Coordinates of C-alpha atoms in Angstrom, one line a residue:
Chain M
M25 CA 11.8 41.1 19.9
R26 CA 9.0 41.1 17.5
R27 CA 10.2 44.5 16.1
G28 CA 13.7 43.1 15.7
R29 CA 12.5 40.1 13.7
S30 CA 10.5 42.2 11.3
F31 CA 13.5 44.6 10.9
W32 CA 15.8 41.7 9.9
G33 CA 13.1 40.2 7.7
S34 CA 12.7 43.5 5.8
F35 CA 16.5 43.8 5.7
W36 CA 17.0 40.5 4.0
L37 CA 14.1 41.0 1.7
L38 CA 15.5 44.4 0.7
L39 CA 19.0 42.9 0.1
G40 CA 17.4 40.2 -2.1
V41 CA 15.5 42.7 -4.1
L42 CA 18.6 44.8 -4.6
Y43 CA 20.7 41.8 -5.6
F44 CA 18.3 41.2 -8.4
T45 CA 17.3 44.7 -9.4
V46 CA 20.5 46.7 -9.1
P47 CA 22.3 45.0 -12.1
L48 CA 19.1 45.4 -14.1
L49 CA 18.7 49.0 -13.2
A50 CA 22.3 49.6 -13.9
T51 CA 22.0 47.9 -17.3
A52 CA 18.9 49.9 -18.1
E53 CA 20.6 53.2 -17.0
F54 CA 23.6 52.3 -19.2
S55 CA 21.4 51.4 -22.2
L56 CA 19.8 54.8 -22.1
R57 CA 23.0 56.8 -21.6
A58 CA 24.0 59.1 -24.5
G59 CA 26.9 60.9 -22.8
P60 CA 27.3 62.5 -19.4
G61 CA 23.9 63.3 -18.0
R62 CA 22.1 62.8 -21.2
Y63 CA 19.6 60.0 -21.9
T64 CA 18.1 58.7 -25.1
F65 CA 16.3 55.7 -26.5
S66 CA 18.6 55.7 -29.5
S67 CA 20.4 52.4 -28.7
Y68 CA 17.0 50.7 -28.5
L69 CA 16.2 52.1 -31.9
T70 CA 19.5 51.0 -33.2
I71 CA 18.7 47.4 -32.1
L72 CA 15.1 47.4 -33.3
E73 CA 16.1 48.9 -36.6
D74 CA 19.0 46.6 -37.2
P75 CA 17.9 44.1 -39.9
Q76 CA 20.1 41.5 -38.3
F77 CA 18.2 41.8 -35.1
R78 CA 14.9 41.0 -36.8
A79 CA 16.5 38.2 -38.9
S80 CA 18.2 36.5 -36.1
F81 CA 15.2 36.9 -33.8
Q82 CA 12.8 35.4 -36.4
L83 CA 15.2 32.6 -37.0
S84 CA 15.5 31.7 -33.3
L85 CA 11.8 32.1 -32.8
G86 CA 11.1 29.8 -35.7
L87 CA 13.6 27.2 -34.5
A88 CA 12.0 27.4 -31.0
L89 CA 8.5 26.7 -32.4
E90 CA 9.8 23.8 -34.5
T91 CA 11.6 22.4 -31.5
I92 CA 8.4 22.8 -29.4
V93 CA 6.3 21.0 -31.9
L94 CA 8.9 18.2 -32.5
T95 CA 9.6 17.7 -28.8
L96 CA 6.0 17.5 -27.8
A97 CA 5.2 15.2 -30.7
L98 CA 7.9 12.9 -29.5
L99 CA 7.6 13.2 -25.8
V100 CA 3.8 13.4 -25.1
P101 CA 3.1 10.0 -26.6
T102 CA 6.3 8.5 -25.1
A103 CA 5.7 9.8 -21.6
Y104 CA 2.0 8.8 -21.8
W105 CA 2.9 5.3 -23.0
V106 CA 5.6 4.9 -20.3
H107 CA 3.1 5.9 -17.6
L108 CA 0.4 3.7 -19.0
R109 CA 2.1 0.5 -20.1
L110 CA 5.7 0.5 -18.9
P111 CA 5.6 2.0 -15.4
R112 CA 8.6 -0.2 -14.5
L113 CA 10.6 1.5 -17.1
R114 CA 9.9 4.9 -15.6
P115 CA 13.2 5.2 -13.6
V116 CA 15.1 4.2 -16.8
V117 CA 13.3 6.9 -18.9
D118 CA 13.8 9.4 -16.0
F119 CA 17.5 8.7 -16.2
L120 CA 17.7 8.9 -20.0
S121 CA 15.8 12.2 -19.9
I122 CA 18.4 13.9 -17.8
L123 CA 21.4 12.7 -19.8
P124 CA 21.5 15.9 -21.8
F125 CA 22.3 17.7 -18.5
V126 CA 25.4 15.6 -18.1
V127 CA 26.6 16.1 -21.7
P128 CA 27.9 19.7 -22.2
P129 CA 26.5 21.4 -25.3
I130 CA 29.9 21.7 -26.8
V131 CA 30.3 17.9 -26.6
L132 CA 26.8 17.4 -28.0
V133 CA 27.5 19.7 -30.9
V134 CA 30.7 17.9 -31.8
G135 CA 29.0 14.6 -31.5
L136 CA 26.1 15.8 -33.7
L137 CA 28.4 17.1 -36.4
A138 CA 30.1 13.7 -36.4
V139 CA 26.8 11.9 -36.7
Y140 CA 25.5 14.2 -39.4
R141 CA 28.6 14.1 -41.5
G142 CA 27.5 13.0 -44.9
A143 CA 23.8 13.9 -44.2
P144 CA 22.1 15.6 -47.2
E145 CA 22.9 19.2 -47.7
F146 CA 19.3 20.4 -47.4
F147 CA 19.4 19.2 -43.8
I148 CA 22.9 19.8 -42.6
G149 CA 23.3 23.1 -44.5
T150 CA 20.3 24.9 -43.1
P151 CA 19.7 26.1 -39.5
Q152 CA 17.0 23.3 -39.2
V153 CA 19.8 21.0 -38.2
L154 CA 19.9 22.9 -34.9
V155 CA 16.4 21.7 -34.1
A156 CA 17.8 18.2 -33.8
G157 CA 20.2 19.3 -31.1
Y158 CA 17.6 21.6 -29.4
V159 CA 15.2 18.7 -29.1
I160 CA 17.8 16.8 -27.1
L161 CA 18.8 19.8 -25.1
T162 CA 15.2 20.6 -24.0
M163 CA 14.2 17.1 -23.5
P164 CA 14.9 17.0 -19.7
Y165 CA 12.8 20.1 -19.0
V166 CA 9.9 19.0 -21.2
Y167 CA 9.9 15.4 -20.1
R168 CA 10.0 16.4 -16.4
S169 CA 7.2 18.8 -16.9
L170 CA 5.0 16.1 -18.7
D171 CA 6.0 13.5 -16.1
V172 CA 4.6 15.8 -13.3
G173 CA 1.5 16.5 -15.3
L174 CA 0.8 12.8 -16.0
R175 CA 1.4 11.9 -12.4
A176 CA -1.3 14.3 -11.2
V177 CA -4.1 12.4 -13.1
D178 CA -5.1 8.7 -13.1
I179 CA -3.9 8.1 -16.6
R180 CA -4.9 4.4 -16.7
T181 CA -8.4 4.8 -15.5
L182 CA -9.1 7.8 -17.7
T183 CA -7.7 5.9 -20.7
E184 CA -9.7 2.8 -20.0
A185 CA -12.9 4.8 -19.3
A186 CA -12.5 6.5 -22.7
Q187 CA -11.7 3.3 -24.5
S188 CA -14.7 1.5 -23.0
L189 CA -16.8 4.4 -24.3
G190 CA -15.5 3.7 -27.8
A191 CA -12.6 6.1 -28.2
N192 CA -9.7 5.1 -30.3
W193 CA -6.1 6.0 -29.4
R194 CA -6.2 9.3 -31.2
Q195 CA -9.4 10.4 -29.4
V196 CA -8.0 9.2 -26.1
L197 CA -4.9 11.2 -26.5
L198 CA -6.5 14.4 -28.0
W199 CA -9.8 14.5 -26.1
V200 CA -8.9 13.1 -22.7
I201 CA -5.2 13.0 -22.0
L202 CA -4.0 16.2 -23.5
P203 CA -6.6 18.5 -22.0
N204 CA -5.8 17.1 -18.6
I205 CA -2.0 17.7 -18.9
R206 CA -2.5 21.0 -20.7
A207 CA -0.7 23.1 -18.1
A208 CA 2.3 20.7 -18.2
V209 CA 2.4 20.8 -22.0
L210 CA 2.3 24.5 -22.1
S211 CA 4.9 25.0 -19.4
G212 CA 7.2 22.5 -21.2
G213 CA 6.6 24.5 -24.4
L214 CA 7.4 27.8 -22.8
L215 CA 10.6 26.4 -21.2
T216 CA 11.7 25.2 -24.6
L217 CA 11.1 28.6 -26.0
T218 CA 13.3 30.3 -23.4
I219 CA 16.0 27.7 -23.8
V220 CA 16.2 27.9 -27.6
M221 CA 16.0 31.7 -27.5
G222 CA 19.2 31.7 -25.3
E223 CA 21.2 28.8 -26.7
F224 CA 24.6 30.1 -28.0
T225 CA 27.1 27.2 -28.1
M226 CA 25.6 25.0 -30.7
A227 CA 24.5 27.7 -33.1
N228 CA 27.9 29.5 -32.8
V229 CA 29.9 26.3 -33.5
M230 CA 27.7 25.4 -36.4
L231 CA 28.0 28.9 -37.7
F232 CA 24.3 29.9 -37.8
Y233 CA 23.3 33.4 -37.0
T234 CA 20.7 32.9 -34.3
F235 CA 19.5 35.5 -31.8
P236 CA 22.0 34.5 -29.1
V237 CA 24.9 34.6 -31.6
Y238 CA 23.7 38.1 -32.6
M239 CA 23.5 39.1 -28.9
N240 CA 27.1 38.0 -28.5
Y241 CA 28.2 39.9 -31.6
I242 CA 26.5 43.1 -30.4
G243 CA 28.0 42.6 -26.9
E244 CA 31.4 42.4 -28.3
T245 CA 31.1 45.4 -30.7
H246 CA 28.5 47.9 -29.4
A247 CA 28.4 48.7 -25.7
T248 CA 25.1 50.5 -25.2
P249 CA 23.0 48.7 -27.7
A250 CA 24.2 45.5 -26.0
A251 CA 22.7 46.6 -22.8
A252 CA 19.5 47.4 -24.6
L253 CA 19.5 44.0 -26.2
T254 CA 20.1 42.3 -22.9
L255 CA 17.0 44.0 -21.5
I256 CA 15.0 43.1 -24.5
S257 CA 15.9 39.4 -24.2
F258 CA 15.2 39.5 -20.5
T259 CA 11.8 40.8 -21.2
I260 CA 11.2 37.9 -23.6
T261 CA 12.3 35.4 -21.0
W262 CA 10.1 37.0 -18.3
A263 CA 7.1 37.1 -20.5
A264 CA 7.5 33.4 -21.0
M265 CA 7.9 32.8 -17.3
L266 CA 4.9 34.9 -16.4
G267 CA 3.1 33.0 -19.1
I268 CA 3.9 29.7 -17.4
L269 CA 2.8 31.0 -14.0
F270 CA -0.4 32.4 -15.3
L271 CA -1.3 29.3 -17.2
E272 CA -0.5 27.1 -14.3
R273 CA -2.7 29.2 -12.1
Q274 CA -5.5 29.2 -14.7
L275 CA -5.5 25.5 -15.5
G276 CA -3.9 24.0 -12.5
G277 CA -7.0 24.1 -10.4
R278 CA -9.1 22.1 -12.7
Q279 CA -6.6 19.2 -13.1
V280 CA -7.1 18.0 -9.5
Q281 CA -10.2 16.1 -8.8
I282 CA -10.8 17.5 -5.4
G283 CA -13.6 16.1 -3.2
G284 CA -12.6 12.6 -4.4
A285 CA -14.7 9.7 -3.4
R286 CA -16.8 10.2 -0.4
Chain I
M3 CA -26.1 -20.5 -25.9
A4 CA -26.2 -17.8 -23.3
Y5 CA -26.0 -14.1 -24.0
L6 CA -22.4 -13.8 -22.6
E7 CA -20.2 -16.9 -22.5
I8 CA -16.9 -17.0 -20.8
V9 CA -15.2 -20.3 -21.7
G10 CA -12.1 -21.9 -20.1
I11 CA -10.4 -18.6 -19.3
R12 CA -6.8 -18.9 -18.0
K13 CA -4.7 -15.9 -17.3
T14 CA -1.3 -15.7 -15.6
F15 CA 0.8 -12.8 -14.5
G16 CA 4.4 -14.1 -14.4
E17 CA 4.2 -17.0 -11.9
V18 CA 0.9 -16.0 -10.5
V19 CA -2.2 -17.8 -11.9
A20 CA -4.9 -15.1 -11.8
L21 CA -7.6 -17.2 -13.4
D22 CA -7.7 -20.9 -13.9
E23 CA -10.1 -22.5 -16.4
V24 CA -13.0 -20.1 -15.5
T25 CA -16.3 -20.9 -17.3
L26 CA -19.5 -18.9 -16.9
S27 CA -22.6 -18.1 -18.8
I28 CA -24.6 -15.0 -18.2
E29 CA -28.2 -14.6 -19.5
R30 CA -29.6 -11.5 -21.2
G31 CA -30.8 -9.0 -18.7
E32 CA -29.2 -10.8 -15.8
F33 CA -27.5 -9.1 -12.9
F34 CA -24.5 -11.3 -12.3
T35 CA -21.9 -10.7 -9.6
L36 CA -18.3 -11.9 -9.3
L37 CA -17.6 -12.2 -5.6
G38 CA -14.4 -12.9 -3.8
P39 CA -11.6 -11.6 -1.7
S40 CA -8.9 -9.3 -3.1
G41 CA -6.6 -11.2 -5.4
C42 CA -9.1 -13.9 -6.3
G43 CA -9.1 -12.9 -10.0
K44 CA -12.6 -11.2 -10.2
T45 CA -11.3 -7.9 -11.5
T46 CA -9.0 -9.6 -14.0
L47 CA -12.0 -11.5 -15.3
L48 CA -14.0 -8.3 -15.6
R49 CA -11.1 -6.7 -17.4
I50 CA -10.9 -9.6 -19.8
V51 CA -14.6 -9.2 -20.6
A52 CA -14.0 -5.4 -21.1
G53 CA -11.1 -6.1 -23.4
F54 CA -8.4 -4.5 -21.2
E55 CA -6.6 -7.9 -20.7
T56 CA -6.2 -10.8 -23.1
P57 CA -6.5 -14.2 -21.6
D58 CA -3.7 -16.8 -22.2
R59 CA -6.4 -19.4 -23.1
G60 CA -10.1 -19.5 -23.4
S61 CA -12.6 -17.3 -25.1
V62 CA -15.3 -14.7 -24.5
Q63 CA -18.4 -14.8 -26.6
L64 CA -21.2 -12.2 -26.8
E65 CA -24.4 -13.2 -28.6
G66 CA -22.6 -16.1 -30.1
E67 CA -19.8 -14.0 -31.5
E68 CA -16.2 -14.5 -30.5
I69 CA -14.9 -11.2 -29.0
T70 CA -11.8 -12.3 -27.2
E71 CA -9.5 -10.4 -29.6
V72 CA -11.8 -7.4 -30.1
P73 CA -10.2 -4.2 -28.7
P74 CA -12.1 -2.6 -25.8
N75 CA -13.3 0.4 -27.8
R76 CA -15.2 -1.8 -30.3
R77 CA -16.9 -4.0 -27.7
N78 CA -19.7 -1.6 -26.8
M79 CA -19.5 -2.4 -23.1
G80 CA -20.0 0.4 -20.6
M81 CA -17.8 0.3 -17.6
V82 CA -18.0 2.0 -14.2
F83 CA -14.7 2.1 -12.2
Q84 CA -13.9 2.3 -8.5
A85 CA -13.3 6.0 -8.5
Y86 CA -11.7 9.0 -10.2
S87 CA -12.8 7.8 -13.6
L88 CA -14.7 10.9 -14.7
F89 CA -12.7 13.1 -17.2
P90 CA -11.7 16.1 -14.9
N91 CA -11.6 18.5 -17.8
M92 CA -15.3 18.0 -18.7
T93 CA -18.5 18.8 -16.9
A94 CA -20.8 16.0 -15.8
E95 CA -22.8 16.6 -18.9
E96 CA -19.8 16.4 -21.2
N97 CA -18.7 13.3 -19.5
V98 CA -22.0 11.6 -20.2
E99 CA -22.0 12.9 -23.7
F100 CA -18.5 11.5 -24.4
G101 CA -19.4 8.1 -25.8
L102 CA -22.0 9.7 -28.1
R103 CA -19.5 12.3 -29.3
V104 CA -17.1 9.4 -30.1
R105 CA -19.9 7.7 -32.1
G106 CA -20.6 10.9 -34.0
W107 CA -24.2 11.5 -32.9
P108 CA -25.7 14.8 -34.0
A109 CA -25.8 17.4 -31.2
A110 CA -29.6 17.5 -30.9
E111 CA -29.8 13.7 -30.3
R112 CA -26.9 13.9 -27.9
A113 CA -28.7 16.5 -25.9
R114 CA -31.9 14.5 -25.7
R115 CA -30.1 11.4 -24.6
V116 CA -28.0 13.2 -22.0
A117 CA -31.2 14.8 -20.5
E118 CA -32.8 11.4 -20.3
L119 CA -29.9 10.0 -18.4
F120 CA -29.6 12.8 -15.9
D121 CA -33.2 12.3 -15.3
L122 CA -32.6 8.6 -14.7
I123 CA -29.9 9.2 -12.1
G124 CA -31.7 12.1 -10.6
L125 CA -28.9 14.6 -11.0
S126 CA -30.3 17.1 -13.5
A127 CA -29.3 20.0 -11.3
A128 CA -25.6 19.0 -11.4
R129 CA -25.2 18.7 -15.2
K130 CA -22.9 21.7 -15.6
R131 CA -20.7 20.9 -12.7
Y132 CA -17.1 19.6 -13.0
P133 CA -16.2 16.3 -11.3
F134 CA -14.4 17.9 -8.5
Q135 CA -17.5 19.8 -7.6
L136 CA -19.4 16.6 -7.1
S137 CA -19.5 14.3 -4.1
G138 CA -18.2 10.7 -4.4
G139 CA -21.7 9.3 -4.7
E140 CA -22.7 11.9 -7.4
Q141 CA -19.5 11.1 -9.3
Q142 CA -20.3 7.4 -9.4
R143 CA -23.8 8.2 -10.6
V144 CA -22.5 10.3 -13.4
A145 CA -20.1 7.5 -14.2
L146 CA -23.0 5.1 -14.4
A147 CA -25.0 7.5 -16.7
R148 CA -21.9 7.8 -18.9
A149 CA -21.6 4.1 -19.2
L150 CA -25.3 3.7 -19.9
A151 CA -25.4 6.5 -22.5
I152 CA -23.9 4.3 -25.2
E153 CA -26.6 1.7 -24.7
P154 CA -24.0 -1.0 -23.9
K155 CA -24.5 -4.6 -24.6
V156 CA -23.1 -5.4 -21.2
L157 CA -22.7 -3.0 -18.2
L158 CA -19.5 -3.7 -16.3
L159 CA -19.1 -2.4 -12.7
D160 CA -15.8 -2.8 -11.0
E161 CA -16.4 -2.3 -7.2
P162 CA -18.2 1.0 -8.0
L163 CA -19.2 1.5 -4.4
S164 CA -16.1 0.6 -2.5
A165 CA -14.8 4.1 -2.1
L166 CA -18.1 5.5 -0.7
D167 CA -19.2 5.6 2.9
A168 CA -21.6 3.0 4.2
K169 CA -24.9 4.8 4.0
I170 CA -24.4 6.1 0.4
R171 CA -23.1 2.6 -0.5
V172 CA -26.4 1.0 0.5
Q173 CA -28.5 3.7 -1.1
L174 CA -26.6 3.7 -4.4
R175 CA -26.6 -0.1 -4.8
E176 CA -30.3 -0.1 -4.6
E177 CA -30.5 2.6 -7.2
I178 CA -28.1 0.7 -9.5
R179 CA -30.3 -2.4 -9.1
A180 CA -33.5 -0.4 -9.8
I181 CA -32.0 1.2 -12.9
Q182 CA -30.7 -2.2 -14.1
K183 CA -34.1 -3.8 -13.8
R184 CA -35.8 -0.9 -15.5
L185 CA -33.5 -1.0 -18.5
G186 CA -33.2 -4.8 -18.4
I187 CA -29.5 -4.4 -19.1
T188 CA -27.1 -7.4 -18.7
T189 CA -24.8 -6.5 -15.9
L190 CA -21.5 -7.9 -14.6
Y191 CA -20.7 -6.6 -11.2
V192 CA -17.5 -7.2 -9.2
T193 CA -17.3 -6.8 -5.4
H194 CA -15.5 -8.2 -2.4
D195 CA -18.5 -7.3 -0.2
Q196 CA -20.7 -10.4 0.2
E197 CA -23.6 -8.5 1.7
E198 CA -23.6 -6.2 -1.4
A199 CA -23.5 -9.2 -3.7
M200 CA -26.4 -10.9 -1.9
A201 CA -28.5 -7.7 -1.9
I202 CA -28.4 -6.9 -5.6
S203 CA -27.6 -9.9 -7.7
D204 CA -29.7 -12.4 -9.7
R205 CA -26.8 -14.8 -9.5
V206 CA -23.4 -14.8 -7.8
A207 CA -20.2 -16.5 -8.7
V208 CA -17.8 -16.9 -5.7
L209 CA -14.2 -16.9 -6.7
S210 CA -11.1 -17.9 -4.8
H211 CA -7.6 -18.2 -6.1
G212 CA -8.6 -17.8 -9.7
R213 CA -11.2 -20.6 -9.6
I214 CA -15.0 -20.5 -9.3
E215 CA -16.1 -22.1 -6.1
Q216 CA -19.8 -21.8 -6.6
I217 CA -22.4 -20.2 -8.9
G218 CA -26.0 -19.7 -7.9
P219 CA -28.7 -17.3 -6.7
P220 CA -27.7 -15.4 -3.5
A221 CA -30.1 -17.5 -1.2
E222 CA -28.7 -20.7 -2.5
I223 CA -25.1 -19.6 -1.9
Y224 CA -26.0 -18.5 1.6
E225 CA -28.0 -21.5 2.6
N226 CA -26.2 -24.2 0.8
P227 CA -22.5 -23.5 0.4
L228 CA -20.8 -26.2 -1.7
T229 CA -17.3 -25.6 -0.5
P230 CA -15.6 -24.7 2.8
F231 CA -14.4 -21.5 1.2
V232 CA -17.9 -20.4 0.3
A233 CA -19.2 -21.3 3.7
S234 CA -16.6 -19.2 5.4
F235 CA -16.6 -16.3 3.0
V236 CA -20.3 -15.7 2.6
G237 CA -21.7 -14.5 5.9
T238 CA -20.5 -15.7 9.2
M239 CA -20.3 -19.4 9.7
N240 CA -19.4 -21.8 12.5
R241 CA -17.3 -24.7 11.4
L242 CA -16.9 -27.8 13.5
E243 CA -14.7 -30.6 12.4
G244 CA -16.1 -34.1 13.2
T245 CA -16.6 -37.7 12.2
V246 CA -19.8 -39.3 10.9
Q247 CA -20.9 -41.8 13.5
D248 CA -24.2 -43.0 12.2
G249 CA -25.2 -42.4 8.5
R250 CA -28.8 -43.6 9.0
E251 CA -29.7 -41.4 12.0
G252 CA -27.5 -38.5 10.9
L253 CA -25.2 -38.4 13.9
V254 CA -21.8 -36.7 13.9
N255 CA -19.2 -37.0 16.6
Y256 CA -17.6 -33.7 17.6
R257 CA -14.8 -34.4 20.1
G258 CA -16.9 -36.9 22.0
I259 CA -20.2 -35.0 21.7
Q260 CA -23.0 -36.4 19.5
L261 CA -24.5 -33.8 17.1
R262 CA -27.7 -34.5 15.2
V263 CA -27.3 -33.3 11.6
N264 CA -29.8 -34.3 9.0
A265 CA -27.4 -33.5 6.2
A266 CA -25.1 -36.3 7.5
R267 CA -27.6 -38.9 6.5
G268 CA -26.4 -41.3 3.9
R269 CA -22.7 -40.7 4.6
D270 CA -20.4 -43.5 5.6
P271 CA -19.5 -43.8 9.2
G272 CA -16.0 -42.7 9.9
T273 CA -16.0 -40.0 7.2
R274 CA -14.3 -36.8 8.4
V275 CA -16.6 -33.9 7.8
F276 CA -17.1 -30.2 8.5
V277 CA -20.4 -29.3 10.1
F278 CA -21.5 -25.7 9.2
I279 CA -23.9 -23.8 11.4
R280 CA -25.0 -20.2 10.9
P281 CA -24.8 -18.1 14.0
E282 CA -28.4 -17.1 13.7
V283 CA -29.7 -20.7 14.1
V284 CA -27.7 -21.4 17.3
E285 CA -29.8 -21.5 20.4
V286 CA -28.2 -20.7 23.8
R287 CA -29.6 -22.0 27.1
L288 CA -28.4 -22.0 30.7
V289 CA -26.6 -25.1 31.9
G290 CA -29.1 -27.7 33.1
E291 CA -31.7 -27.0 30.5
G292 CA -31.0 -30.0 28.2
D293 CA -28.1 -31.4 26.3
G294 CA -25.8 -29.7 23.7
L295 CA -22.4 -28.2 23.3
K296 CA -21.3 -26.9 26.7
G297 CA -19.2 -23.8 26.9
R298 CA -18.5 -20.4 28.5
I299 CA -19.4 -17.1 27.0
F300 CA -16.1 -15.1 26.5
S301 CA -17.3 -12.3 24.3
Q302 CA -20.5 -10.4 23.7
S303 CA -21.0 -7.7 21.1
F304 CA -24.2 -5.7 20.7
M305 CA -25.1 -5.4 17.0
G306 CA -28.6 -3.8 17.2
P307 CA -31.4 -6.4 16.7
V308 CA -29.0 -9.2 17.7
T309 CA -26.2 -9.7 20.1
R310 CA -23.3 -11.8 19.0
L311 CA -21.9 -14.2 21.6
R312 CA -18.7 -16.1 21.3
I313 CA -18.7 -19.3 23.3
A314 CA -15.5 -21.2 24.2
L315 CA -16.5 -24.9 24.0
D316 CA -15.4 -27.3 26.8
Q317 CA -14.3 -29.7 24.1
G318 CA -12.2 -27.0 22.5
G319 CA -13.0 -24.7 19.6
E320 CA -15.5 -21.9 19.7
L321 CA -19.0 -21.2 18.5
I322 CA -20.6 -17.9 17.5
A323 CA -24.3 -17.4 18.3
D324 CA -26.5 -14.4 17.3
I325 CA -29.2 -14.1 19.9
P326 CA -32.1 -11.6 19.8
S327 CA -30.8 -8.7 21.9
A328 CA -33.7 -8.8 24.2
R329 CA -32.9 -12.4 25.2
A330 CA -29.2 -11.8 25.4
K331 CA -29.6 -9.6 28.5
A332 CA -29.9 -12.7 30.6
L333 CA -26.6 -14.0 29.3
T334 CA -23.5 -12.4 30.6
M335 CA -19.8 -12.8 30.1
G336 CA -18.2 -15.8 31.7
M337 CA -21.6 -17.6 32.0
E338 CA -21.7 -21.4 31.5
V339 CA -24.1 -22.2 28.7
I340 CA -25.4 -25.0 26.5
A341 CA -25.6 -24.3 22.7
T342 CA -27.8 -26.3 20.3
F343 CA -29.0 -26.0 16.8
P344 CA -31.9 -27.5 14.8
P345 CA -30.8 -30.8 13.0
D346 CA -32.1 -29.5 9.7
A347 CA -30.3 -26.1 9.9
A348 CA -26.7 -27.3 9.7
G349 CA -24.8 -28.1 6.5
I350 CA -22.1 -30.7 6.0
L351 CA -19.1 -31.1 3.7
N352 CA -16.6 -33.9 3.4
I353 CA -13.1 -32.9 4.3

């Protein structure tokens, strides 16, 4: 009985592992193939030496960082204020924050183009305009992450304690609130990074050559380098995910005031 | 002009009147307690003094200066909260240092002051620990040190002991009082625990439904409650509803039985009154040993030095009596007894 259970347990585990790894291994194998039975790293070199790879990657990374900064600058004070002063508005803000999920990116981009028609050239004509869309796109993830972080600490008491000790709003936010929701802020930031690094629709419709657009172009034109590029972008996503896990493990423990009042 | 003046404060939350024309003056160096059941407005009043709430009407004055509109971070008042108020990302030491850092003190002076405070609260060994590594009592001590670090003009404590267990509660309240006396710091303390309020305060204000019922030293509040609410809230109190029979002799008629109450002297016959009697002044005898309120013991609970008897009176109503436990052995459940009290030990209030 016991033996049977462990057999089926291993079976399902193995099946799960295969489900995730076989496509990756197949992609890896394909990306290294240079003809029947011959393997080479040349497609990786092709990608890494392609100036368009570097340009599009840098563009996307820059946009991601701008999005992170802007999103956090908008959402950290908002989420904090909602928790502190407008707790009754929380369901409303919760709902607003998931709206971008409901609106497909293609609708969003068409809407954005309509809104920005007539906007000055320096804004609408550069890839920076994408950041406006990305902020909306990533808002649900970042807000949710911040919301969880803020729920874990007694925001009101900490704020009042800091104020009574003489801290102004800037000091309260930077010295007390932010350090206590650091893990939430970082995971929100890393989620934003992975989303922006993978967003295709908006950039493609607005005719900007970002990393995902480049990936799509390679995928349509060069078979083996496309496989290599897929693995490269997977690695980036994983690194970000591992970063989230690691940071949560590192910082998560300290957030909770265990022991409480005895 | 007193050190801290609270004048005609009114505060409403929607339909609810949290504070209604509250006026108080607190002297420099005084330990003043706001006592009342939950929802009486005591915490709201403390928060108004701290600056976290703005009153609808009325003003708060500190050393003759109007501070009603001053934001909390410019009031220089140290506050200790119920629990979970230490910054979880900082060590005990960094927590205490916070207010000094905000004020831009140089590092050396900060270190000196922090060392002084840990000495004061007797926790020097725990300076480098994070809040979650401290027990509840230690956390509150650090919170106290943090509030004291800024040399506040007024120390505000919002039920700082309510989340602790009984033994630590008693120990810590004595420490708080000792520290307060040593530093001579003006303190405003909020609690719902009347025993705590009695034990540590110079003066107590009893609040009910947003109004002050009575202000005075603990002994005065206990011995001479001015309203039925204070009488029933502070300590245990028997309350008998009767009519003044003879204002010269001090006789009150309780459902046909004459009670001698000195405090009833000078009141007009026919006045409806409450007679208040503390359980510890009630004497209980066996039937046949004189006159008094006749009844039957229906409950007996051992409380250590005294045993609390509940007596169902023949006339209706009940009386609580605290009898020295050694004497209570002779009195058992269901026994018919006579209860009396000294004429000068009962209080009286018009209904």
